Coordinates of C-alpha atoms in Angstrom, one line a residue:
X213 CA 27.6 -51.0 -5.8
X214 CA 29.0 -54.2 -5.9
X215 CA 27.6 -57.5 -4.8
X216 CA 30.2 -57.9 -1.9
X217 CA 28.4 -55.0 -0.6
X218 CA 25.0 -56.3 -0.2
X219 CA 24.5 -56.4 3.4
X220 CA 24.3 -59.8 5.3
X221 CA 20.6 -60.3 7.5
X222 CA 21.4 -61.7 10.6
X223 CA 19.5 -64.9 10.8
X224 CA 21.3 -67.8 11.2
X225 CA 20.8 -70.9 8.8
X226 CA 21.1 -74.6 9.2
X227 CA 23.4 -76.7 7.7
X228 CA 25.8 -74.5 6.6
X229 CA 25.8 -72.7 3.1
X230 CA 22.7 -73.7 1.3
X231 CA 23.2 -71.1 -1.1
X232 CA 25.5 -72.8 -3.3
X233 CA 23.3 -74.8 -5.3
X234 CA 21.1 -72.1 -5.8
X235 CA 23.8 -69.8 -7.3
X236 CA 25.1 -72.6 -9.2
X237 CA 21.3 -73.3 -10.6
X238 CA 20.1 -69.8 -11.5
X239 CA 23.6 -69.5 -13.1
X240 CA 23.4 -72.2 -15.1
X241 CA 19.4 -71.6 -16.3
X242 CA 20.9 -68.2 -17.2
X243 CA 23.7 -69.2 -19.5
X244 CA 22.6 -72.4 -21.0
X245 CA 19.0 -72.7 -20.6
X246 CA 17.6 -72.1 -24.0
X247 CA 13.6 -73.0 -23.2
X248 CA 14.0 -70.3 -20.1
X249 CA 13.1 -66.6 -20.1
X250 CA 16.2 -64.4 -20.7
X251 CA 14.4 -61.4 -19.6
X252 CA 16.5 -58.9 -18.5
X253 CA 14.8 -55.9 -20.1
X254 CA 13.1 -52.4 -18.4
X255 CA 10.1 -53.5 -16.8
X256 CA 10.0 -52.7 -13.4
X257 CA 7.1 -53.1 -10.4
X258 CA 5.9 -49.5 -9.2
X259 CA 8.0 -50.4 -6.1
X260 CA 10.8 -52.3 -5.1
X261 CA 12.8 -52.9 -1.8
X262 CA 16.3 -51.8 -2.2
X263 CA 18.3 -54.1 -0.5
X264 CA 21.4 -52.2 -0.7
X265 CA 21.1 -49.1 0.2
X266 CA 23.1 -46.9 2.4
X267 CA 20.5 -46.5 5.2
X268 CA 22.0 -48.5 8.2
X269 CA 23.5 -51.9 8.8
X270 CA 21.2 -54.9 7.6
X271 CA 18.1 -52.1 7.1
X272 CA 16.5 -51.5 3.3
X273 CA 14.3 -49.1 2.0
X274 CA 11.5 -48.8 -0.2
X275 CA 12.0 -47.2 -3.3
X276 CA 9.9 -45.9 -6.3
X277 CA 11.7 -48.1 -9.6
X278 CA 10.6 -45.6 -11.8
X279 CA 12.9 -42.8 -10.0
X280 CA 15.5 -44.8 -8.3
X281 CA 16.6 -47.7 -10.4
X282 CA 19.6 -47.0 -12.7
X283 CA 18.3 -48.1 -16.7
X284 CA 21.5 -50.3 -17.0
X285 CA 20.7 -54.0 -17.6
X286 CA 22.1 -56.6 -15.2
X287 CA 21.9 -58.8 -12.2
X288 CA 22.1 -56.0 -9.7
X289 CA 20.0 -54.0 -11.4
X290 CA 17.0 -56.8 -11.1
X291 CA 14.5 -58.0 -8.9
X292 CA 13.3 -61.4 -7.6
X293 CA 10.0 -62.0 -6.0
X294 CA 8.4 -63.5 -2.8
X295 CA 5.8 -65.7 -3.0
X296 CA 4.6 -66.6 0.7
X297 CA 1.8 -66.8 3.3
X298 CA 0.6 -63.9 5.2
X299 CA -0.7 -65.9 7.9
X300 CA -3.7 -64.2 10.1
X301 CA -4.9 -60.5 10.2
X302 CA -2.1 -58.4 11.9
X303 CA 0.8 -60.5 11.7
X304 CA 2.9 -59.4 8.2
X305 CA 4.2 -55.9 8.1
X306 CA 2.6 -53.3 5.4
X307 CA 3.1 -50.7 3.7
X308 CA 0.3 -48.3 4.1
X309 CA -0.6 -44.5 3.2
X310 CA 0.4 -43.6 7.0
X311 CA 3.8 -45.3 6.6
X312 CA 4.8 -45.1 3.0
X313 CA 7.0 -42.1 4.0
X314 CA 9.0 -43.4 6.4
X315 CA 9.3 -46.7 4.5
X316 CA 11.1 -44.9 1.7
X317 CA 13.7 -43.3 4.0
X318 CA 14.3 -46.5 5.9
X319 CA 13.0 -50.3 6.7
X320 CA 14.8 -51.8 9.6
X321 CA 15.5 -55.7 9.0
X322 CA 14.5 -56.3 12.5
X323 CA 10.7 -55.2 12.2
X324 CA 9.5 -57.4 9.1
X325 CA 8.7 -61.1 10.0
X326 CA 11.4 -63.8 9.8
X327 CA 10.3 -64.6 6.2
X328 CA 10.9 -61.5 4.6
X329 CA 14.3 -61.4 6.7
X330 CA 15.3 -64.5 5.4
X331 CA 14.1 -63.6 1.4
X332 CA 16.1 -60.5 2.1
X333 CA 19.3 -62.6 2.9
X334 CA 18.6 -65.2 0.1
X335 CA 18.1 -62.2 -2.1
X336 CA 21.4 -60.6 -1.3
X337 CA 23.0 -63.7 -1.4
X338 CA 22.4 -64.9 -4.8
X339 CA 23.9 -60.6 -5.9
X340 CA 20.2 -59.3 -6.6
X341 CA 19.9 -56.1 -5.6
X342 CA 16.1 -56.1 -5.6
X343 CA 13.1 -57.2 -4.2
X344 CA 9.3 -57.1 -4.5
X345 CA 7.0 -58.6 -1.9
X346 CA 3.3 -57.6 -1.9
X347 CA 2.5 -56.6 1.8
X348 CA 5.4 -54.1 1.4
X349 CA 5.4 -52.8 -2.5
X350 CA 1.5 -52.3 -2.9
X351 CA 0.3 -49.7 -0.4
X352 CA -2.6 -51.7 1.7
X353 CA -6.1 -50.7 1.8
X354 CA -5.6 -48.4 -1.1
X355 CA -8.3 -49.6 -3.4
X356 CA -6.9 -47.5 -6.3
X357 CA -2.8 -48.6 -5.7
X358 CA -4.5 -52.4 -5.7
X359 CA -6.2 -51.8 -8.9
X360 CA -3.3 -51.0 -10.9
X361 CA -0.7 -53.8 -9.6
X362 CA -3.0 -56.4 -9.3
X363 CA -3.5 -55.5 -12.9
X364 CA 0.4 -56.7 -13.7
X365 CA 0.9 -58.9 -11.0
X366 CA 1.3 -61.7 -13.8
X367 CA 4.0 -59.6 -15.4
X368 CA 5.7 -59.0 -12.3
X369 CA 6.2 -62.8 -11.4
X370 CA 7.1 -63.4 -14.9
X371 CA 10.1 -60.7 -15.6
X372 CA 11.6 -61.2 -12.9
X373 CA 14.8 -63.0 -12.5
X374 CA 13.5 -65.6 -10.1
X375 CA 11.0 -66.5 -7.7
X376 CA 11.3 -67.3 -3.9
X377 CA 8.7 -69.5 -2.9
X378 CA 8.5 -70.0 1.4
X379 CA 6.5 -73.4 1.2
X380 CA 7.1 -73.9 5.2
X381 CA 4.3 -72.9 7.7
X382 CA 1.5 -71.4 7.7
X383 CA 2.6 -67.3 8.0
X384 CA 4.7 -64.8 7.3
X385 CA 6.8 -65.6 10.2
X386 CA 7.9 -69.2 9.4
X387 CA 10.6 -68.6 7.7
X388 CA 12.4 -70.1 4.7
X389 CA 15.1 -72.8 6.6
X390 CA 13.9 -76.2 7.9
X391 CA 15.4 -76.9 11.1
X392 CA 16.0 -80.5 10.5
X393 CA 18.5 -82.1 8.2
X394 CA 17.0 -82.2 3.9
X395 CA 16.1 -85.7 3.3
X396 CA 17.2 -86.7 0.1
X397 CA 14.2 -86.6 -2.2
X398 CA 13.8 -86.6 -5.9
X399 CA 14.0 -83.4 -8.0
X400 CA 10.5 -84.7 -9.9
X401 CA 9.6 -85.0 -6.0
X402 CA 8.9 -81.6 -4.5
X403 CA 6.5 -81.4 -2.3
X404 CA 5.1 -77.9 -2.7
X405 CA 1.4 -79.1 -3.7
X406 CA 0.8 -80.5 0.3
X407 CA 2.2 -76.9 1.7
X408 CA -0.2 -74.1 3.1
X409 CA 1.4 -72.2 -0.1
X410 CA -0.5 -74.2 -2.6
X411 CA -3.8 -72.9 -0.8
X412 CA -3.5 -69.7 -1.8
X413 CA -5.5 -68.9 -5.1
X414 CA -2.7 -65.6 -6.3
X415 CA -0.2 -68.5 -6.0
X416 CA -1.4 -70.3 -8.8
X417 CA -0.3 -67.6 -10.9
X418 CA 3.1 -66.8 -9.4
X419 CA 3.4 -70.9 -9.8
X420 CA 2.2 -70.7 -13.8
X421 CA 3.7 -67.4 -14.5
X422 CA 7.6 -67.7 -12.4
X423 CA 10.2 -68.3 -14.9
X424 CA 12.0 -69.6 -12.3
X425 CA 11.2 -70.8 -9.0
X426 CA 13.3 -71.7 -5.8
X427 CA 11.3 -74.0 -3.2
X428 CA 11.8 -73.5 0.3
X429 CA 10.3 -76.3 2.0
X430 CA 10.7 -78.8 5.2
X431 CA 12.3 -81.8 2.9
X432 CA 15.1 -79.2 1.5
X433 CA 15.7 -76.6 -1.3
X434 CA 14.3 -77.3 -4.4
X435 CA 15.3 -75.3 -8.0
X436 CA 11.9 -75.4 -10.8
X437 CA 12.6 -73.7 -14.1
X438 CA 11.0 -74.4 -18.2
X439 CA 13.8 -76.7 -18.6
X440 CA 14.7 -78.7 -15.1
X441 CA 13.9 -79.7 -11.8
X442 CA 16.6 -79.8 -9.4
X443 CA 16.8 -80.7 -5.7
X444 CA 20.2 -80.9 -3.2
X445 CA 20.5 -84.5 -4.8
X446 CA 19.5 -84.7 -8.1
X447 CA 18.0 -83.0 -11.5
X448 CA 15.3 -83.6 -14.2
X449 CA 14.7 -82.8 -17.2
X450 CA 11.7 -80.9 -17.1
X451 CA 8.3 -82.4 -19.6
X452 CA 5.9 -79.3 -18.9
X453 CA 2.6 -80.5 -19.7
X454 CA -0.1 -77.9 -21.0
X455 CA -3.2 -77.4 -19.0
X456 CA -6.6 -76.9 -20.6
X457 CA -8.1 -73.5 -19.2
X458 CA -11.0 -75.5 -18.0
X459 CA -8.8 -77.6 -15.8
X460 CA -7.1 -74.7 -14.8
X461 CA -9.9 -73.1 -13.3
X462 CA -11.4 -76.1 -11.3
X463 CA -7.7 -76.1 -9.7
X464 CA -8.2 -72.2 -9.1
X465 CA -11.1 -72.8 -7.3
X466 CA -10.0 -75.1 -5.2
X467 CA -8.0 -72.8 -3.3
X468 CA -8.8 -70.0 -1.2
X469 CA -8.7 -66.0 -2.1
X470 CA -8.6 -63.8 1.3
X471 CA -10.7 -61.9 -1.2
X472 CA -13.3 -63.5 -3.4
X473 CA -13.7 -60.7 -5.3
X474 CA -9.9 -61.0 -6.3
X475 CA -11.1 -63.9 -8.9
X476 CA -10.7 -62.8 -11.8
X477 CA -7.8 -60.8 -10.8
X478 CA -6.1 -63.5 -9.5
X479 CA -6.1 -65.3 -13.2
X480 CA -5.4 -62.3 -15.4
X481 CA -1.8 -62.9 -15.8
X482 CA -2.6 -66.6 -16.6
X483 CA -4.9 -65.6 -19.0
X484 CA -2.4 -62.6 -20.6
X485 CA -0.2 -65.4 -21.2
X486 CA -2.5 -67.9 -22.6
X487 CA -3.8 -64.8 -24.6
X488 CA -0.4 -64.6 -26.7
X489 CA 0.3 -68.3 -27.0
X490 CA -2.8 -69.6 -28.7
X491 CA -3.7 -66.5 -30.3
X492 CA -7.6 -66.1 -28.9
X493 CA -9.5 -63.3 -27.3
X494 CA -10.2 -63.1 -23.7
X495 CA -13.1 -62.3 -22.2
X496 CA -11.9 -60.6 -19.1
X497 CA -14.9 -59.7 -17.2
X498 CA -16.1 -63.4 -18.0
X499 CA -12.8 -65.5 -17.1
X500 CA -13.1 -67.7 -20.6
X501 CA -12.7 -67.1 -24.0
X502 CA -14.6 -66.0 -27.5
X503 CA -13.5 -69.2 -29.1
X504 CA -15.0 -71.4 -26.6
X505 CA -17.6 -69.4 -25.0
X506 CA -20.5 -72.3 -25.2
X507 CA -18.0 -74.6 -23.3
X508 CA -16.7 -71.9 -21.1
X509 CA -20.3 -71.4 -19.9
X510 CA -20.9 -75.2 -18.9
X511 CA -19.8 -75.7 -15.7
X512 CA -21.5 -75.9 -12.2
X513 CA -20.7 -76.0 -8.6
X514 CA -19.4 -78.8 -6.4
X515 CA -23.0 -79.0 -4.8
X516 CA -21.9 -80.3 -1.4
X517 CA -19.8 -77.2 -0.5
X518 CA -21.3 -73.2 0.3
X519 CA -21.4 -71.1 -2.6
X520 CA -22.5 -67.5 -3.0
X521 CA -23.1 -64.9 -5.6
X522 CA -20.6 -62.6 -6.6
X523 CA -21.3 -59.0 -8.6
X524 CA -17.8 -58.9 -10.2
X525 CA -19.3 -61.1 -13.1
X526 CA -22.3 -61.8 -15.3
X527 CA -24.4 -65.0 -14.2
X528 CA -22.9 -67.0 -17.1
X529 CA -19.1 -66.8 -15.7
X530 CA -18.0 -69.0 -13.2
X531 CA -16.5 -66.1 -11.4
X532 CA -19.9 -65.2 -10.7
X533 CA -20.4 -67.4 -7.5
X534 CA -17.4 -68.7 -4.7
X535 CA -16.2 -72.0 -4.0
X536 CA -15.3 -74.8 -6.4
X537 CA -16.6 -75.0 -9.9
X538 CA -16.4 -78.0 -12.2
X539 CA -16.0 -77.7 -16.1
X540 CA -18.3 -80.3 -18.3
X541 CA -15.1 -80.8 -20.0
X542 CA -13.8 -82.5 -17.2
X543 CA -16.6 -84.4 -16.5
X544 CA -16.2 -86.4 -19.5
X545 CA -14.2 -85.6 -22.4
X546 CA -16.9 -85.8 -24.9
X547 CA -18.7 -82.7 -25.0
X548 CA -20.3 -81.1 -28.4
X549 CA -22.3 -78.0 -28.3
X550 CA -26.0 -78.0 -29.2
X551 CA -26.2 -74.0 -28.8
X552 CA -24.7 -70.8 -30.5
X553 CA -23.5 -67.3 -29.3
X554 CA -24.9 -64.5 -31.9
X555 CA -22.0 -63.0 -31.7
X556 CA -23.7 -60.1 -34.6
X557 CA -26.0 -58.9 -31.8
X558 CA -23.4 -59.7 -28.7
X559 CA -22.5 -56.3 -27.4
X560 CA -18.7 -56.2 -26.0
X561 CA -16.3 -53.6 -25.6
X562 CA -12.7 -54.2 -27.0
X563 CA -10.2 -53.3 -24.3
X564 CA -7.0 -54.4 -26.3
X565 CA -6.4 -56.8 -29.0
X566 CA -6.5 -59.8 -27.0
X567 CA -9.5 -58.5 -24.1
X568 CA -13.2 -58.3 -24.3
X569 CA -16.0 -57.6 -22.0
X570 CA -19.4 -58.5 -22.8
X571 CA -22.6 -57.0 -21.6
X572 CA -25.1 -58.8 -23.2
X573 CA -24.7 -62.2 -24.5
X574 CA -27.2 -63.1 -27.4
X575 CA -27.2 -67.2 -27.1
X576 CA -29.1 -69.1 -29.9
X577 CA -30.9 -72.3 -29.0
X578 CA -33.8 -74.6 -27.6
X579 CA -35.5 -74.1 -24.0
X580 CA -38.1 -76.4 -22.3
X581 CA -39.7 -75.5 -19.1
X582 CA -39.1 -78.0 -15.4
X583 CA -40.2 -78.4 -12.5
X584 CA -38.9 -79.4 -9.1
X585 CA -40.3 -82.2 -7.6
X586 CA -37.3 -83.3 -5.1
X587 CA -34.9 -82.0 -3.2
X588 CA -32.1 -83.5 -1.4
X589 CA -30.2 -82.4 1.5
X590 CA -27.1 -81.8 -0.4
X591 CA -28.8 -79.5 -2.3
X592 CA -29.5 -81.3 -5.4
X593 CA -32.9 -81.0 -6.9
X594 CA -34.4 -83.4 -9.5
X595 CA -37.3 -82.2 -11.4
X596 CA -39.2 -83.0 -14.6
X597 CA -40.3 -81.1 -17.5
X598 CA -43.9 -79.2 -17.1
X599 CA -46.7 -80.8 -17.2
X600 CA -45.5 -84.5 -17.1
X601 CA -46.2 -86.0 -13.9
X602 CA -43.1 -86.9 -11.4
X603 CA -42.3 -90.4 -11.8
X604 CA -42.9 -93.2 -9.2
X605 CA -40.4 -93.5 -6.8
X606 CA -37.8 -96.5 -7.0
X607 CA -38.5 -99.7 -6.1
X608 CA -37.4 -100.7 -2.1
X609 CA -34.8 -102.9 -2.2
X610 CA -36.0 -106.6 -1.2
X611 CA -35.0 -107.6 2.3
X612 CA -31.8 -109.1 3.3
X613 CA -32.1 -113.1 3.9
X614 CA -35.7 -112.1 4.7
X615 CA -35.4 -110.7 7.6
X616 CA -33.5 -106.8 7.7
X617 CA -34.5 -104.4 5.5
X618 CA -31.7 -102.7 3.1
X619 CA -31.9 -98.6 2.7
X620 CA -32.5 -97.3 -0.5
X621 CA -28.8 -95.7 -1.7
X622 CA -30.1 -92.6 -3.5
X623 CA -26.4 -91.5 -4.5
X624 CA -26.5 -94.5 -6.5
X625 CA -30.1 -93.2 -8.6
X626 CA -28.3 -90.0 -9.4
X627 CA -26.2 -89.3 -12.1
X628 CA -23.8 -86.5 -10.8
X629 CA -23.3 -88.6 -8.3
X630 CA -22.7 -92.1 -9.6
X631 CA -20.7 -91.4 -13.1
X632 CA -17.2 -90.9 -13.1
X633 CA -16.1 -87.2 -13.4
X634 CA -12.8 -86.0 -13.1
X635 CA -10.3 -86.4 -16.1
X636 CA -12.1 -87.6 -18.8
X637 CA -13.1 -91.2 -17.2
X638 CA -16.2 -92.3 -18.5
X639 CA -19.2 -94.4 -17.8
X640 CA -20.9 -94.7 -14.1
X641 CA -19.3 -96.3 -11.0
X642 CA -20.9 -99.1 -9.2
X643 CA -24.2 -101.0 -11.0
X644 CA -25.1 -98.3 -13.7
X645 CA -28.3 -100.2 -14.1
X646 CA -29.6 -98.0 -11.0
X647 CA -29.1 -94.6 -12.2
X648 CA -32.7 -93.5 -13.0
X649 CA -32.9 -91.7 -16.2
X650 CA -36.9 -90.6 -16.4
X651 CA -35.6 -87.3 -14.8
X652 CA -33.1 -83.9 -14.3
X653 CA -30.8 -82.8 -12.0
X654 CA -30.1 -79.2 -11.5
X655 CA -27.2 -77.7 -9.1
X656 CA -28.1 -74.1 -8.1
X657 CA -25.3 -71.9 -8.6
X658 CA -25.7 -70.5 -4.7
X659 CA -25.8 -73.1 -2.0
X660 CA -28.2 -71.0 -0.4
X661 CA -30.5 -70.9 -3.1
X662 CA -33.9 -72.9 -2.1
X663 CA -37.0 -73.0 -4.9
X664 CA -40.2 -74.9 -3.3
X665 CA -41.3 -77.7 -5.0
X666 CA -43.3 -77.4 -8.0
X667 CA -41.2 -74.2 -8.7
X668 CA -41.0 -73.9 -12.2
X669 CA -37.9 -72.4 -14.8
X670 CA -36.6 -72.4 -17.9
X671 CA -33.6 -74.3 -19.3
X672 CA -31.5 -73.8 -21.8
X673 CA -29.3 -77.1 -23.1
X674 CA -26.4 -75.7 -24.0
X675 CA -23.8 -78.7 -24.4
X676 CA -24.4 -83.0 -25.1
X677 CA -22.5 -85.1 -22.6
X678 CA -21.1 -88.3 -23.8
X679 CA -21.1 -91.4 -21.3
X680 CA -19.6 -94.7 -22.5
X681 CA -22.0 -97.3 -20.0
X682 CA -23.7 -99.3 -19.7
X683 CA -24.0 -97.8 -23.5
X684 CA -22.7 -94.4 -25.2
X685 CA -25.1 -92.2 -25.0
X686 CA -25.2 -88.4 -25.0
X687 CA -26.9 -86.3 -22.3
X688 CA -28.0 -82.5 -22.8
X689 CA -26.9 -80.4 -20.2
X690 CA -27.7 -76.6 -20.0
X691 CA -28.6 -73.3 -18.0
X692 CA -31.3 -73.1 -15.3
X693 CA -32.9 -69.3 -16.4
X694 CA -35.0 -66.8 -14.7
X695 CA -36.1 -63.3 -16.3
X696 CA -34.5 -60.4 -15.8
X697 CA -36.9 -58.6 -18.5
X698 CA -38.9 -61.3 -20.3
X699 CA -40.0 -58.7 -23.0
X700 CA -36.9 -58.4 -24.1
X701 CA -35.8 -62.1 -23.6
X702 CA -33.3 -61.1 -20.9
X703 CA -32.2 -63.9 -18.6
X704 CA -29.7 -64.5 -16.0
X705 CA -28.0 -67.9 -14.8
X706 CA -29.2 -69.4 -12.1
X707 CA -27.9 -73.4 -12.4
X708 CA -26.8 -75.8 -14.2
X709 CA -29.1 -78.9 -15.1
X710 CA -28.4 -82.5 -16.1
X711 CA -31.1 -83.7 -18.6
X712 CA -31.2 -87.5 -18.2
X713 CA -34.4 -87.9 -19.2
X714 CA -35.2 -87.3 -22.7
X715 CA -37.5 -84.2 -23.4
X716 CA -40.3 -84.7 -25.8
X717 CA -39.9 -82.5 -29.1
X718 CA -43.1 -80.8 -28.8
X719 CA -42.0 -79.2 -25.2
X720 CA -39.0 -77.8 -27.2
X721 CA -38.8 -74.2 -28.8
X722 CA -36.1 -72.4 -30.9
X723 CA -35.3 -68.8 -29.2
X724 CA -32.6 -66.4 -29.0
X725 CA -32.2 -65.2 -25.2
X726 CA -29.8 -62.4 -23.6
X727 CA -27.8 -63.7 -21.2
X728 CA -26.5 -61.2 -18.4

């Protein structure tokens, strides 16, 4: 079949032809783009749409690629994929166990929302015969069918020839044309990040992973590949700048998963990649890896926002609770580690050459014991170590030309609070001098967790913090710990604690725990 005979969807678009450029982009990235993916090999998704098959005028079908798709290598012969917004329950259509059947013999344009219509058109349009778009190529509430493409849902964004990314409303019925005139913006400006799109945790990957990427949003039609940015206006060059993992998961987690228990899932592919290029070992069932599994286990949880336990992970891994996790690592950029994994008595499976899990994680180290002795409405707790006495509160502050009294700014006396966090930036904000330092913070892992006061754990420094004012200094920071089976030394996670104060040497002991 030729590409002439790709049928046309009906929808209308503004503004004329806005295909042109996008031919003339992906055509170009093709032929000269040396730093670009020139993947036109065998792999396949378990499914694709056919979008030109002889089924009836403007209608597709769904088609098993192992069966259906002729070996020979080509343009027509590959698939692009749609990266997109469901919108609410009910809305996008599905292919389910009930429907698969008839999905295979025939898909009528008219029934899927106008987003898939119009990817279908764009598709056609640029001579690609195929098409993958989750809702319709994974079969929906199949718990089994899930398993094994969410498995290579990083592989399927990154062979194929391009990616269609509908960055305009909110669902599946938005569409991918703006209905007012492209204003004329940058290529280095595309304003994907402020969409509903960039929301969406899976779209991270398919962002990461695409090896090339075609923006449809309400300033125009933008063009992302290894090597350029381009926009209806302009290009430029591309500088892609490499992302710590540790950074990449606080962006992760920023964004919502319709299913939390899709996190570690949702990173795979990311992690697949990152696998090859700087030769390490993943721990899949952790979401961080051997080399760096000390600083891959000190993070905690934005404390102001709900948080709850997940059983998809052990306690150690961030994947272990929802909501937004920060990385010690990007709290300041001086971290050393004053623990150790035994990695002779670790037990872990070897899934492949570049996957682990672990089950029991032997960590080498000191432990003191601390107590709660505030909580805050936040839900940060400060505490001391056991057997010291809490320490007097702060001084009030003196009263305002002698007359109004001022309120006591707690933010300001706590550490998380008061230093500078987020890319490296050392040193506290405001009048460092107030920060108390005769105590600990913790962050429990759960927002709904809620110890009395005087409740006692264990804690297990794992990582020093460096902080620049008012002079450097390094912090110990570690695990909050409660036994799972203390005759065996077996622990689980169930914090994260600042240690501002200094613990006295004699409060400290050497152990080896299991961490699960």
């Amino acid at each position: 079949m030729q590409e002439s005979d790709f049928r046309k969807g009906q929808h209308k678009v503004p503004r004329g032809d806005p295909y042109n450029n996008v031919k003339v982009w992906l055509d170009n990235c093709l032929q000269h783009h040396s730093s670009c993916s020139k993947d036109t090999g065998q792999f396949r998704p378990s499914r694709l749409l056919d979008l030109g098959s002889n089924v009836g005028e403007n209608d597709i079908r769904l088609i098993v690629s192992e069966l259906d798709i002729p070996k020979q290598k080509g343009r027509q012969n590959h698939y692009a994929t749609l990266s997109y917004c469901w919108g609410p329950p009910g809305l996008n259509a599905r292919t389910t166990k009930e429907n698969i059947g008839e999905r295979r013999r025939k898909i009528p344009l008219d029934s899927l929302p106008r987003t898939v219509r119009d990817a279908v058109k764009v598709t056609r349009e640029l001579g690609i015969r195929y098409l993958w778009v989750d809702a319709l190529c994974i079969i929906q509430e199949d718990k089994d069918d899930w398993a094994r493409e969410s498995a290579v849902m990083g592989q399927i964004y990154r062979r194929s020839l391009c990616t269609l990314a509908a960055a305009i409303g909110n669902d599946c019925n938005a569409g991918l044309f703006a209905r007012r005139e492209a204003a004329q913006l940058s290529a280095g400006r595309i304003l994907v990040e402020l969409s509903t799109l960039s929301t969406r945790g899976w779209v991270m990957q398919e962002r990461i992973l695409a090896a090339r990427t075609i923006f449809f949003t309400e300033e125009g039609i933008f063009w992302q590949c290894a090597d350029r940015s381009s926009s209806e206006f302009n290009e430029k060059k591309r500088d892609v700048e490499a992302r710590p993992w540790h950074n990449l998961v606080f962006e992760f987690t920023q964004r919502d998963l319709t299913q939390p228990n899709d996190r570690l899932r949702a990173v795979e592919g990311i992690a697949n990649e990152f696998a090859e290029s700087a030769n390490d070992i993943y721990v899949n069932n952790g979401g961080i890896w051997k080399s760096d599994m000390i600083g891959g286990m000190a993070w905690y949880r934005q404390w102001d926002q709900d948080s709850n336990r997940l059983s998809i992970a052990p306690s150690w891994s961030w994947a272990s609770v929802s909501g937004q996790i920060i990385s010690m690592y990007q709290r300041t950029g001086h971290v050393v580690n004053i623990a150790e994994v035994n990695w002779k008595r670790t037990k872990s499976n070897k899934i492949d050459q570049r996957n682990i899990s672990i089950q029991e994680l032997h960590i080498l180290g000191n432990v003191c014991q601390v107590k709660l002795y505030r909580r805050f409405d936040d839900g940060i707790f400060w505490a001391i170590d056991s057997g010291s006495e809490s320490p007097p509160p702060p001084p009030q502050p003196k009263k305002f030309l002698g007359i109004f009294n001022r309120q006591l700014n707690w933010d300001q006396l706590s550490g998380i609070k008061a230093a500078d966090g987020i890319n490296g930036n050392l040193g506290w904000s405001g009048s460092s001098s107030k920060v108390l330092k005769n105590h600990y913070e913790i962050i429990f892992d759960s927002s709904t967790e809620n110890p009395g006061i005087g409740t006692e754990f264990l804690c297990m420094p794992l990582v020093g913090a460096g902080f620049q004012a008012p002079s450097a200094q390094v912090f110990p920071s570690g695990l909050i710990l409660v036994p799972v089976d203390a005759a065996r030394k077996v622990y689980r996670r169930l914090g994260w604690c600042f240690m501002w104060a200094s613990v006295p040497d004699e409060k400290l002991r050497e152990v080896e725990l299991v961490i699960v």
